[in-house]
Short mmCIF file of C-alpha atoms in Angstrom, two decimals:
data_model
loop_
_atom_site.label_atom_id
_atom_site.label_comp_id
_atom_site.label_asym_id
_atom_site.label_seq_id
_atom_site.Cartn_x
_atom_site.Cartn_y
_atom_site.Cartn_z
CA UNK A 1 -19.15 -9.19 -7.95
CA UNK A 2 -21.00 -8.62 -4.45
CA UNK A 3 -18.61 -8.05 -1.49
CA UNK A 4 -20.70 -5.58 0.31
CA UNK A 5 -19.27 -2.69 -1.51
CA UNK A 6 -19.90 0.26 -3.98
CA UNK A 7 -19.57 -1.03 -7.46
CA UNK A 8 -18.22 1.10 -10.61
CA UNK A 9 -16.67 0.11 -13.41
CA UNK A 10 -13.20 0.12 -12.09
CA UNK A 11 -14.24 -2.28 -9.49
CA UNK A 12 -15.68 -4.59 -11.70
CA UNK A 13 -12.22 -5.38 -13.61
CA UNK A 14 -10.80 -6.80 -10.60
CA UNK A 15 -9.50 -10.13 -10.30
CA UNK A 16 -10.56 -12.62 -8.09
CA UNK A 17 -7.20 -13.34 -6.50
CA UNK A 18 -7.20 -9.73 -5.76
CA UNK A 19 -10.66 -9.91 -3.95
CA UNK A 20 -9.15 -12.29 -1.40
CA UNK A 21 -7.90 -9.04 0.53
CA UNK A 22 -10.98 -6.93 0.30
CA UNK A 23 -12.97 -6.73 3.80
CA UNK A 24 -16.33 -4.52 4.30
CA UNK A 25 -15.50 -1.58 5.66
CA UNK A 26 -16.69 -1.54 9.42
CA UNK A 27 -17.95 2.04 9.05
CA UNK A 28 -20.66 1.11 11.97
CA UNK A 29 -17.57 -0.14 14.25
CA UNK A 30 -16.02 3.38 14.28
CA UNK A 31 -16.98 5.43 17.42
CA UNK A 32 -17.60 8.84 17.66
CA UNK A 33 -14.18 9.19 19.20
CA UNK A 34 -12.66 7.75 15.96
CA UNK A 35 -14.65 10.49 14.02
CA UNK A 36 -13.40 13.04 16.71
CA UNK A 37 -9.79 12.28 15.70
CA UNK A 38 -10.31 12.01 12.04
CA UNK A 39 -11.75 15.51 12.48
CA UNK A 40 -8.58 16.83 14.63
CA UNK A 41 -5.95 15.58 11.92
CA UNK A 42 -7.93 17.13 8.83
CA UNK A 43 -8.71 20.44 10.32
CA UNK A 44 -4.85 20.57 10.96
CA UNK A 45 -3.83 18.90 7.72
CA UNK A 46 -5.79 21.30 5.72
CA UNK A 47 -4.88 24.42 8.02
CA UNK A 48 -1.50 23.66 7.64
CA UNK A 49 -0.84 21.52 4.33
CA UNK A 50 -2.50 24.76 2.40
CA UNK A 51 0.75 26.63 2.74
CA UNK A 52 3.58 23.30 2.31
CA UNK A 53 1.46 20.92 0.12
CA UNK A 54 1.15 20.61 -3.86
CA UNK A 55 -1.67 22.72 -4.87
CA UNK A 56 -3.60 19.40 -5.90
CA UNK A 57 -3.74 18.42 -2.67
CA UNK A 58 -6.60 20.47 -1.54
CA UNK A 59 -8.34 20.76 -5.19
CA UNK A 60 -8.03 16.71 -4.79
CA UNK A 61 -9.77 16.63 -1.36
CA UNK A 62 -12.74 18.37 -3.17
CA UNK A 63 -12.73 16.23 -6.17
CA UNK A 64 -12.67 12.86 -4.18
CA UNK A 65 -15.37 13.73 -1.47
CA UNK A 66 -13.41 13.34 1.67
CA UNK A 67 -15.01 15.00 4.19
CA UNK A 68 -13.25 17.18 6.97
CA UNK A 69 -15.67 16.18 9.97
CA UNK A 70 -16.43 12.50 9.56
CA UNK A 71 -14.41 9.05 8.33
CA UNK A 72 -15.45 8.73 4.75
CA UNK A 73 -17.50 5.77 3.69
CA UNK A 74 -16.51 3.67 1.12
CA UNK A 75 -19.58 4.16 -0.69
CA UNK A 76 -19.71 7.65 -1.11
CA UNK A 77 -16.05 7.50 -1.91
CA UNK A 78 -16.18 5.13 -4.78
CA UNK A 79 -19.23 7.11 -6.40
CA UNK A 80 -16.81 10.09 -6.47
CA UNK A 81 -13.47 8.42 -7.47
CA UNK A 82 -15.17 6.88 -10.87
CA UNK A 83 -15.30 10.33 -12.15
CA UNK A 84 -11.51 10.21 -12.34
CA UNK A 85 -11.46 6.70 -13.52
CA UNK A 86 -10.53 5.25 -10.08
CA UNK A 87 -12.04 3.19 -6.87
CA UNK A 88 -11.21 2.58 -3.87
CA UNK A 89 -11.59 -1.16 -1.72
CA UNK A 90 -11.01 -1.86 2.30
CA UNK A 91 -8.51 -4.03 3.59
CA UNK A 92 -7.13 -5.47 6.82
CA UNK A 93 -4.22 -3.47 7.73
CA UNK A 94 -0.95 -4.42 5.07
CA UNK A 95 -1.13 -6.58 2.59
CA UNK A 96 2.09 -8.08 0.70
CA UNK A 97 3.36 -5.70 -1.67
CA UNK A 98 2.98 -7.28 -4.62
CA UNK A 99 -0.82 -7.38 -4.29
CA UNK A 100 -0.68 -3.70 -3.45
CA UNK A 101 1.12 -2.50 -6.53
CA UNK A 102 -1.31 -4.98 -8.70
CA UNK A 103 -4.43 -2.83 -7.16
CA UNK A 104 -2.84 0.30 -8.14
CA UNK A 105 -2.14 -1.21 -11.45
CA UNK A 106 -6.06 -1.60 -11.80
CA UNK A 107 -6.42 1.98 -10.41
CA UNK A 108 -7.84 0.89 -7.33
CA UNK A 109 -6.46 2.52 -3.98
CA UNK A 110 -6.18 0.19 -1.03
CA UNK A 111 -7.62 2.17 2.20
CA UNK A 112 -7.01 0.53 5.59
CA UNK A 113 -10.18 0.09 7.32
CA UNK A 114 -8.88 0.99 10.71
CA UNK A 115 -8.43 4.23 12.22
CA UNK A 116 -5.76 4.98 14.38
CA UNK A 117 -6.31 5.34 18.57
CA UNK A 118 -6.08 8.74 19.86
CA UNK A 119 -2.77 8.22 21.52
CA UNK A 120 -0.93 7.62 18.06
CA UNK A 121 -3.16 10.83 16.58
CA UNK A 122 0.03 12.23 15.40
CA UNK A 123 1.68 9.34 13.68
CA UNK A 124 1.36 5.64 13.42
CA UNK A 125 2.90 2.82 11.53
CA UNK A 126 -0.03 1.01 11.07
CA UNK A 127 -1.76 2.03 7.51
CA UNK A 128 -5.25 3.37 8.37
CA UNK A 129 -7.98 5.29 6.64
CA UNK A 130 -6.45 8.59 7.26
CA UNK A 131 -3.32 7.74 5.75
CA UNK A 132 -4.92 6.07 2.80
CA UNK A 133 -7.92 8.02 2.40
CA UNK A 134 -6.43 11.64 3.37
CA UNK A 135 -3.00 10.96 2.05
CA UNK A 136 -2.83 8.86 -1.46
CA UNK A 137 -6.92 9.64 -2.46
CA UNK A 138 -6.76 13.49 -3.11
CA UNK A 139 -3.21 13.51 -4.71
CA UNK A 140 -4.71 11.13 -7.60
CA UNK A 141 -6.77 13.96 -8.67
CA UNK A 142 -3.93 15.14 -10.51
CA UNK A 143 -3.98 12.96 -13.94
CA UNK A 144 0.31 13.07 -14.20
CA UNK A 145 0.39 11.57 -10.66
CA UNK A 146 -2.41 9.22 -11.30
CA UNK A 147 -0.86 7.78 -14.35
CA UNK A 148 2.35 7.25 -12.18
CA UNK A 149 0.41 5.61 -9.73
CA UNK A 150 -0.82 3.58 -12.28
CA UNK A 151 1.84 2.81 -13.91
CA UNK A 152 3.86 1.45 -11.14
CA UNK A 153 1.56 -0.67 -10.15
CA UNK A 154 2.15 -2.46 -13.42
CA UNK A 155 5.63 -2.57 -13.40
CA UNK A 156 6.01 -3.11 -9.78
CA UNK A 157 3.61 -6.58 -9.53
CA UNK A 158 6.13 -8.04 -11.70
CA UNK A 159 8.96 -7.29 -9.44
CA UNK A 160 10.65 -10.79 -8.27
CA UNK A 161 10.42 -10.87 -4.57
CA UNK A 162 12.56 -12.78 -2.49
CA UNK A 163 11.75 -15.02 0.78
CA UNK A 164 13.54 -12.90 3.07
CA UNK A 165 11.16 -9.80 1.55
CA UNK A 166 7.77 -11.82 2.87
CA UNK A 167 9.35 -12.39 6.24
CA UNK A 168 10.13 -8.57 6.41
CA UNK A 169 6.40 -8.07 5.41
CA UNK A 170 5.24 -10.17 7.66
CA UNK A 171 7.52 -8.59 10.63
CA UNK A 172 5.99 -5.12 9.32
CA UNK A 173 2.53 -6.46 9.53
CA UNK A 174 3.25 -7.85 13.25
CA UNK A 175 4.55 -4.35 14.44
CA UNK A 176 1.78 -2.40 12.81
CA UNK A 177 -0.79 -4.77 14.67
CA UNK A 178 0.66 -4.51 18.08
CA UNK A 179 1.40 -1.01 18.14
CA UNK A 180 -2.45 0.02 17.84
CA UNK A 181 -3.28 -2.31 20.34
CA UNK A 182 -3.14 -0.25 23.82
CA UNK A 183 -3.05 -3.57 25.96
CA UNK A 184 0.62 -4.34 24.34
CA UNK A 185 3.35 -4.20 26.63
CA UNK A 186 6.25 -2.09 25.90
CA UNK A 187 8.36 -4.93 25.87
CA UNK A 188 6.54 -6.92 23.17
CA UNK A 189 7.18 -3.53 20.77
CA UNK A 190 10.87 -3.61 21.35
CA UNK A 191 11.25 -7.36 20.40
CA UNK A 192 9.39 -6.69 17.64
CA UNK A 193 11.33 -3.51 16.44
CA UNK A 194 14.62 -5.45 17.08
CA UNK A 195 13.14 -8.31 15.05
CA UNK A 196 12.77 -5.81 11.58
CA UNK A 197 16.13 -4.49 12.58
CA UNK A 198 17.99 -7.86 12.35
CA UNK A 199 15.81 -8.58 9.25
CA UNK A 200 16.86 -5.32 7.41
CA UNK A 201 20.70 -6.18 7.95
CA UNK A 202 20.32 -9.68 6.90
CA UNK A 203 18.27 -8.98 3.95
CA UNK A 204 21.13 -10.32 1.68
CA UNK A 205 21.84 -9.57 -2.05
CA UNK A 206 18.28 -6.72 -2.97
CA UNK A 207 15.60 -8.06 -4.80
CA UNK A 208 13.35 -6.30 -7.23
CA UNK A 209 10.88 -6.14 -5.56
CA UNK A 210 12.74 -4.39 -2.31
CA UNK A 211 14.82 -1.87 -4.66
CA UNK A 212 11.23 -0.62 -6.53
CA UNK A 213 9.55 -0.50 -2.50
CA UNK A 214 12.33 1.83 -2.00
CA UNK A 215 11.09 3.86 -5.13
CA UNK A 216 7.74 3.67 -3.62
CA UNK A 217 8.63 4.87 -0.57
CA UNK A 218 10.69 7.65 -1.22
CA UNK A 219 7.89 9.15 -3.76
CA UNK A 220 4.33 7.49 -3.18
CA UNK A 221 4.74 7.69 0.65
CA UNK A 222 7.59 10.74 1.58
CA UNK A 223 8.04 12.17 -1.67
CA UNK A 224 8.38 15.99 -2.03
CA UNK A 225 7.92 17.93 -5.76
CA UNK A 226 10.30 21.21 -6.56
CA UNK A 227 13.85 21.81 -5.89
CA UNK A 228 15.95 20.95 -2.62
CA UNK A 229 15.26 24.41 -1.77
CA UNK A 230 11.98 25.24 -2.42
CA UNK A 231 9.77 21.94 -2.30
CA UNK A 232 6.21 21.11 -1.62
CA UNK A 233 4.53 17.89 -0.21
CA UNK A 234 3.12 15.19 -1.98
CA UNK A 235 3.68 11.80 -0.11
CA UNK A 236 0.52 9.94 1.45
CA UNK A 237 2.87 9.57 4.38
CA UNK A 238 3.75 13.20 4.73
CA UNK A 239 0.13 14.34 3.62
CA UNK A 240 -1.65 11.68 6.36
CA UNK A 241 0.41 12.70 9.55
CA UNK A 242 0.45 15.81 11.13
CA UNK A 243 4.00 15.18 13.07
CA UNK A 244 5.57 13.75 9.91
CA UNK A 245 4.36 16.81 7.97
CA UNK A 246 6.11 19.63 10.37
CA UNK A 247 9.31 17.61 10.66
CA UNK A 248 10.34 17.03 7.53
CA UNK A 249 10.62 20.63 6.89
CA UNK A 250 13.65 20.66 9.61
CA UNK A 251 16.92 21.45 7.87
CA UNK A 252 18.09 18.23 9.71
CA UNK A 253 16.14 16.23 7.44
CA UNK A 254 18.44 16.29 4.36
CA UNK A 255 16.75 17.14 0.98
CA UNK A 256 18.23 15.09 -1.94
CA UNK A 257 17.35 15.52 -5.84
CA UNK A 258 15.33 12.15 -6.83
CA UNK A 259 16.63 9.99 -9.26
CA UNK A 260 17.06 6.13 -10.04
CA UNK A 261 19.70 6.16 -6.86
CA UNK A 262 16.52 6.21 -4.20
CA UNK A 263 15.90 2.69 -5.20
CA UNK A 264 19.53 1.74 -2.99
CA UNK A 265 17.99 3.78 -0.11
CA UNK A 266 16.43 1.56 2.31
CA UNK A 267 13.78 2.94 4.64
CA UNK A 268 12.43 2.18 8.81
CA UNK A 269 8.72 2.47 9.24
CA UNK A 270 9.54 3.04 12.95
CA UNK A 271 11.67 6.39 13.05
CA UNK A 272 11.44 9.39 11.18
CA UNK A 273 13.62 9.60 7.71
CA UNK A 274 16.90 11.02 7.94
CA UNK A 275 16.52 12.38 4.19
CA UNK A 276 13.79 13.03 1.55
CA UNK A 277 13.99 12.72 -2.21
CA UNK A 278 12.76 16.05 -4.22
CA UNK A 279 11.24 15.40 -7.71
CA UNK A 280 11.28 18.12 -10.27
CA UNK A 281 7.95 17.21 -11.54
CA UNK A 282 5.65 14.50 -11.51
CA UNK A 283 6.83 13.63 -15.06
CA UNK A 284 10.17 12.71 -13.80
CA UNK A 285 8.56 10.01 -11.54
CA UNK A 286 7.72 8.58 -14.57
CA UNK A 287 10.95 8.87 -16.15
CA UNK A 288 13.08 6.89 -13.45
CA UNK A 289 10.57 4.60 -13.33
CA UNK A 290 11.15 3.87 -17.01
CA UNK A 291 14.94 3.81 -15.83
CA UNK A 292 14.21 1.43 -13.32
CA UNK A 293 11.88 -0.95 -15.17
CA UNK A 294 14.68 -1.56 -18.19
CA UNK A 295 17.00 -2.89 -15.61
CA UNK A 296 14.25 -5.45 -14.47
CA UNK A 297 13.92 -9.09 -15.77
CA UNK A 298 10.83 -7.95 -17.25
CA UNK A 299 12.75 -6.29 -19.96
CA UNK A 300 16.53 -7.41 -19.73
CA UNK A 301 15.72 -11.12 -20.68
CA UNK A 302 18.00 -13.64 -21.20
CA UNK A 303 20.59 -15.06 -18.47
CA UNK A 304 19.46 -12.50 -15.70
CA UNK A 305 15.93 -12.75 -16.25
CA UNK A 306 16.42 -16.82 -16.02
CA UNK A 307 18.42 -16.59 -12.56
CA UNK A 308 16.35 -14.00 -11.37
CA UNK A 309 13.61 -15.65 -11.78
CA UNK A 310 15.02 -19.33 -10.49
CA UNK A 311 16.52 -17.21 -7.23
CA UNK A 312 12.90 -16.13 -6.54
CA UNK A 313 11.96 -19.58 -5.75
CA UNK A 314 8.30 -18.76 -6.78
CA UNK A 315 5.78 -18.80 -9.41
CA UNK A 316 7.37 -16.94 -12.27
CA UNK A 317 6.42 -16.09 -16.24
CA UNK A 318 9.17 -16.52 -18.83
CA UNK A 319 8.56 -14.77 -22.12
CA UNK A 320 9.66 -16.44 -25.63
CA UNK A 321 8.29 -14.72 -28.62
CA UNK A 322 4.28 -14.49 -28.47
CA UNK A 323 4.67 -17.62 -25.61
CA UNK A 324 4.97 -17.15 -22.05
CA UNK A 325 5.96 -20.37 -19.60
CA UNK A 326 4.62 -19.90 -16.07
CA UNK A 327 5.65 -22.16 -13.03
CA UNK A 328 8.25 -22.74 -10.43
CA UNK A 329 11.60 -23.00 -12.51
CA UNK A 330 13.98 -25.12 -10.16
CA UNK A 331 17.07 -24.84 -13.27
CA UNK A 332 17.54 -24.02 -16.74
CA UNK A 333 19.88 -23.65 -19.49
CA UNK A 334 20.03 -21.08 -22.44
CA UNK A 335 22.09 -21.36 -25.72
CA UNK A 336 21.85 -20.01 -29.30
CA UNK A 337 19.91 -23.38 -30.66
CA UNK A 338 17.67 -23.82 -27.47
CA UNK A 339 16.66 -23.65 -24.01
CA UNK A 340 15.81 -26.33 -21.33
CA UNK A 341 14.15 -25.66 -18.49
CA UNK A 342 12.81 -27.27 -15.35
CA UNK A 343 9.74 -26.54 -13.70
CA UNK A 344 8.20 -27.63 -10.18
CA UNK A 345 5.13 -29.73 -9.92
CA UNK A 346 2.97 -27.46 -12.57
CA UNK A 347 3.52 -26.15 -15.80
CA UNK A 348 1.31 -23.42 -17.93
CA UNK A 349 2.08 -22.27 -21.26
CA UNK A 350 0.40 -19.11 -22.40
CA UNK A 351 -0.23 -17.15 -25.69
CA UNK A 352 -1.98 -13.99 -26.12
CA UNK A 353 -4.54 -15.64 -27.46
CA UNK A 354 -4.96 -17.85 -24.14
CA UNK A 355 -4.04 -20.59 -22.45
CA UNK A 356 -2.57 -23.28 -24.49
CA UNK A 357 -1.60 -26.05 -21.86
CA UNK A 358 -2.05 -26.13 -18.20
CA UNK A 359 -0.90 -28.74 -15.72
CA UNK A 360 -2.85 -29.39 -12.74
CA UNK A 361 -0.83 -30.14 -9.82
CA UNK A 362 0.36 -34.05 -9.56
CA UNK A 363 2.72 -35.85 -7.98
CA UNK A 364 5.20 -35.79 -10.44
CA UNK A 365 8.41 -34.07 -9.03
CA UNK A 366 8.94 -31.71 -11.93
CA UNK A 367 8.49 -30.87 -15.71
CA UNK A 368 11.44 -30.80 -18.35
CA UNK A 369 10.65 -28.17 -21.39
CA UNK A 370 12.67 -28.24 -24.57
CA UNK A 371 12.30 -24.70 -26.53
CA UNK A 372 13.65 -24.78 -30.31
CA UNK A 373 13.61 -23.75 -33.87
CA UNK A 374 15.36 -26.79 -35.16
CA UNK A 375 13.51 -30.20 -34.03
CA UNK A 376 17.00 -32.11 -34.70
CA UNK A 377 18.61 -29.90 -31.54
CA UNK A 378 15.74 -30.49 -29.62
CA UNK A 379 16.07 -34.54 -30.07
CA UNK A 380 20.00 -34.01 -29.79
CA UNK A 381 19.50 -32.62 -26.14
CA UNK A 382 16.49 -34.87 -25.29
CA UNK A 383 19.02 -38.07 -26.74
CA UNK A 384 21.87 -36.55 -24.76
CA UNK A 385 19.85 -36.69 -21.46
CA UNK A 386 17.45 -39.47 -22.05
CA UNK A 387 19.19 -41.90 -24.47
CA UNK A 388 16.10 -42.47 -26.47
CA UNK A 389 14.79 -40.69 -29.91
CA UNK A 390 11.99 -38.18 -29.40
CA UNK A 391 12.01 -36.89 -33.07
CA UNK A 392 8.60 -38.50 -34.24
CA UNK A 393 6.93 -37.03 -31.74
CA UNK A 394 7.70 -33.05 -33.07
CA UNK A 395 6.61 -32.97 -36.99
CA UNK A 396 8.72 -31.01 -38.94
CA UNK A 397 6.22 -29.66 -41.21
CA UNK A 398 4.49 -27.65 -38.40
CA UNK A 399 5.25 -23.89 -38.91
CA UNK A 400 5.05 -21.86 -35.41
CA UNK A 401 5.10 -22.07 -32.11
CA UNK A 402 3.04 -25.20 -31.19
CA UNK A 403 3.13 -27.13 -28.20
CA UNK A 404 3.24 -31.06 -27.68
CA UNK A 405 3.29 -32.97 -24.85
CA UNK A 406 3.90 -36.74 -24.59
CA UNK A 407 3.13 -38.03 -21.05
CA UNK A 408 3.87 -41.49 -21.91
CA UNK A 409 7.64 -40.65 -21.70
CA UNK A 410 7.22 -38.66 -18.26
CA UNK A 411 6.79 -34.98 -17.67
CA UNK A 412 8.28 -33.81 -20.87
CA UNK A 413 7.21 -30.93 -22.67
CA UNK A 414 8.69 -29.91 -26.56
CA UNK A 415 8.16 -26.48 -28.28
CA UNK A 416 9.12 -25.51 -31.62
CA UNK A 417 9.43 -21.81 -31.28
CA UNK A 418 11.91 -18.77 -30.51
CA UNK A 419 14.18 -20.19 -27.85
CA UNK A 420 15.25 -16.31 -26.92
CA UNK A 421 14.44 -15.58 -23.36
CA UNK A 422 13.20 -11.84 -23.71
CA UNK A 423 12.10 -11.38 -20.32
CA UNK A 424 10.44 -12.82 -17.04
CA UNK A 425 8.29 -11.53 -14.06
CA UNK A 426 6.75 -12.51 -11.11
CA UNK A 427 3.72 -14.33 -11.02
CA UNK A 428 1.37 -16.67 -13.83
CA UNK A 429 1.00 -15.28 -17.38
CA UNK A 430 -2.90 -15.47 -16.53
CA UNK A 431 -3.88 -15.53 -13.08
CA UNK A 432 -7.47 -16.94 -14.03
CA UNK A 433 -6.54 -19.70 -15.75
CA UNK A 434 -3.84 -20.50 -13.02
CA UNK A 435 -6.43 -20.24 -10.45
CA UNK A 436 -4.21 -17.46 -8.09
CA UNK A 437 -5.17 -17.20 -5.07
CA UNK A 438 -3.99 -15.21 -2.28
CA UNK A 439 -3.88 -16.74 1.38
CA UNK A 440 -5.20 -13.63 3.21
CA UNK A 441 -2.57 -12.90 6.26
CA UNK A 442 -3.03 -15.30 9.32
CA UNK A 443 -2.59 -12.40 11.88
CA UNK A 444 -5.25 -10.10 11.85
CA UNK A 445 -5.47 -6.36 13.06
CA UNK A 446 -7.08 -6.34 16.57
CA UNK A 447 -10.26 -5.04 17.40
CA UNK A 448 -10.32 -3.17 20.77
CA UNK A 449 -12.64 -4.34 23.25
CA UNK A 450 -13.82 -0.96 24.59
CA UNK A 451 -14.21 -0.79 28.58
CA UNK A 452 -17.52 0.43 29.88
CA UNK A 453 -16.20 3.24 31.07
CA UNK A 454 -14.55 3.65 27.68
CA UNK A 455 -17.89 3.33 25.83
CA UNK A 456 -19.78 6.28 28.17
CA UNK A 457 -16.76 8.77 27.30
CA UNK A 458 -17.78 7.93 23.60
CA UNK A 459 -21.43 8.46 24.12
CA UNK A 460 -20.10 12.04 25.41
CA UNK A 461 -18.20 12.50 22.10
CA UNK A 462 -21.08 11.56 20.04
CA UNK A 463 -23.25 14.03 22.24
CA UNK A 464 -20.93 16.78 21.31
CA UNK A 465 -20.65 15.68 17.97
CA UNK A 466 -24.70 16.14 17.49
CA UNK A 467 -24.92 19.18 18.97
CA UNK A 468 -21.90 20.61 17.03
CA UNK A 469 -24.51 19.80 13.92
CA UNK A 470 -26.92 21.54 16.17
CA UNK A 471 -29.13 18.40 16.99
CA UNK A 472 -28.96 19.20 21.00
CA UNK A 473 -29.14 21.57 23.73
CA UNK A 474 -25.78 23.71 23.76
CA UNK A 475 -26.41 23.50 27.76
CA UNK A 476 -25.51 19.78 27.87
CA UNK A 477 -21.57 21.24 26.66
CA UNK A 478 -20.99 22.57 30.14
CA UNK A 479 -22.66 19.34 31.81
CA UNK A 480 -20.38 17.37 29.85
CA UNK A 481 -17.43 19.47 30.56
CA UNK A 482 -18.04 18.71 34.39
CA UNK A 483 -18.13 14.98 33.86
CA UNK A 484 -15.04 15.47 31.86
CA UNK A 485 -13.35 17.21 34.87
CA UNK A 486 -14.28 14.44 37.22
CA UNK A 487 -14.02 11.31 35.54
CA UNK A 488 -12.10 11.59 32.11
CA UNK A 489 -9.31 14.35 33.66
CA UNK A 490 -6.99 12.98 30.82
CA UNK A 491 -8.97 13.21 27.90
CA UNK A 492 -7.90 16.75 26.05
CA UNK A 493 -9.56 16.20 22.52
CA UNK A 494 -12.95 16.29 23.87
CA UNK A 495 -13.00 19.63 25.94
CA UNK A 496 -11.18 21.12 22.75
CA UNK A 497 -14.37 20.33 20.79
CA UNK A 498 -16.34 21.82 23.17
CA UNK A 499 -14.25 25.04 23.46
CA UNK A 500 -14.48 24.94 19.47
CA UNK A 501 -18.39 25.16 19.26
CA UNK A 502 -18.74 27.98 22.59
CA UNK A 503 -15.86 29.59 20.55
CA UNK A 504 -17.24 29.86 17.40
CA UNK A 505 -20.95 30.45 18.20
CA UNK A 506 -19.71 33.10 21.23
CA UNK A 507 -21.49 31.23 24.06
CA UNK A 508 -20.49 31.17 27.51
CA UNK A 509 -17.61 33.05 27.92
CA UNK A 510 -17.01 32.11 31.28
CA UNK A 511 -17.18 28.34 30.49
CA UNK A 512 -14.52 29.22 27.70
CA UNK A 513 -12.54 30.45 29.62
CA UNK A 514 -12.40 27.45 32.40
CA UNK A 515 -11.96 24.98 29.65
CA UNK A 516 -8.99 26.97 28.29
CA UNK A 517 -7.77 27.06 31.28
CA UNK A 518 -8.09 23.22 31.89
CA UNK A 519 -6.39 22.81 28.38
CA UNK A 520 -3.69 24.98 29.50
CA UNK A 521 -3.22 22.24 32.93
CA UNK A 522 -3.19 19.64 30.23
CA UNK A 523 -0.36 20.96 28.23
CA UNK A 524 1.83 21.51 31.43
CA UNK A 525 1.59 18.28 32.96
CA UNK A 526 2.15 16.39 29.08
CA UNK A 527 4.54 16.99 26.67
CA UNK A 528 2.56 14.43 24.92
CA UNK A 529 -0.16 16.52 24.86
CA UNK A 530 1.62 20.16 24.49
CA UNK A 531 1.56 20.48 20.51
CA UNK A 532 -1.59 18.74 20.01
CA UNK A 533 -3.70 20.95 22.34
CA UNK A 534 -1.94 23.93 21.27
CA UNK A 535 -2.21 23.34 17.88
CA UNK A 536 -5.93 22.74 18.53
CA UNK A 537 -6.51 26.22 20.47
CA UNK A 538 -4.19 28.10 17.89
CA UNK A 539 -6.52 26.94 15.12
CA UNK A 540 -9.99 27.75 16.98
CA UNK A 541 -9.17 31.03 17.67
CA UNK A 542 -7.57 31.56 13.95
CA UNK A 543 -11.08 30.90 12.76
CA UNK A 544 -12.61 32.76 15.28
CA UNK A 545 -10.49 35.94 14.26
CA UNK A 546 -11.21 35.25 10.27
CA UNK A 547 -14.54 35.72 11.22
CA UNK A 548 -14.56 38.64 13.02
CA UNK A 549 -12.23 40.41 10.32
#
């Protein structure tokens, strides 16, 4: 496997159909301003989350090798993640929920390669490297939580989706892409949000996937742990957002004890959450997951499993004893004597030991399958349907489940075996034999074409970064500050970084006063900047006071 990313034992096990989503991390494409955005968010998060996050968060930052100062490189992350049995890959924005969960089942973190732009520094609905690397990665250092993520992936990837689920996924992906594009008109965003609202109001009967995604949202993304009166943050959406992590503590956000009831609480990615769920422990997460899994077609079997598989309209696998049948199921009938099924134009029959029978796609409309322990019962059902005897095609002396196909009679497969349907799940039983592949999303995340003016600003960010790393003349900071006042009067993050360096190194007090006054003026001119600048100054001056205590 050579996809331009660091290999480890975990990544080597990834099936080829998941590699369809993997991209090279565009590390050289990150600007110095992007690194400054990462650094600002991480400094604020570590300062604040040390008080309100689950203890494994700060420990996990160290264990997973995530730097506070620079955007992490996938190569470095994978060298460290392999020590705890995990890995990471870069992807292009949102990927389908089923694929996302299957990555989790293989203990692979999916990390969106993009980073939010400075205008969305507090929160973005788009998945980005801050959310994935700074939110998800640290918490998996906790073994019990890591087990929950893996098991969630194993179970969630088997859940049945509906066509509406996929429409909603595409609509959310579209919104996340256009919101991160600075050239998008406000009317386009409003239209996309209204489309999502309409879809959410017209989803019909919730699918297994939509309900388990709710559990994922209220735990993995927005989970709290403890009690409703005394809790800590562990959800990645909270750990990666300096806005959400503070807002969630407000009394207006209802705190509810976590239970399987959370599966019936839908969520909206475009707004703050009106309620959050508090689990008593990571062990409880696994207990609720088991409870949900027991209600899925995967484990319920029978008529429920058959109807759920048919209703999905997608490739599904049905379990009969040690046999598994895969394909798009169009019709079916279950009784004590035999099972009859009509598949679409392709059928795969698998046993634990491997593939027994696999149709290639053909021009035939469907495949008929009979399963029964008694050949006479199968014969009777076939006689009634087609009016001819098939008994001679089923040697009664054969013991055990055997597949017999006779193409001269059309597309008819007869199986001597256990006719009881014990379960059903989404996807083929053997993805490799099935030659499963995912078509990468048609709509790609937009790569911003920076103006020459923006590129020049980024060079100043780079200079300041180098000076902080003691590679450059400190006196240059004052020259850059004068340029910012003249040419980039609305930029607040770079003056903040200059102020931090001068304050930490106790240099040029008169310039410190000027820069602080400039930042105070920016605060007064913009509600948007007020909290960001205030929090930035407070952290700089807190660090200064700690040094001089």
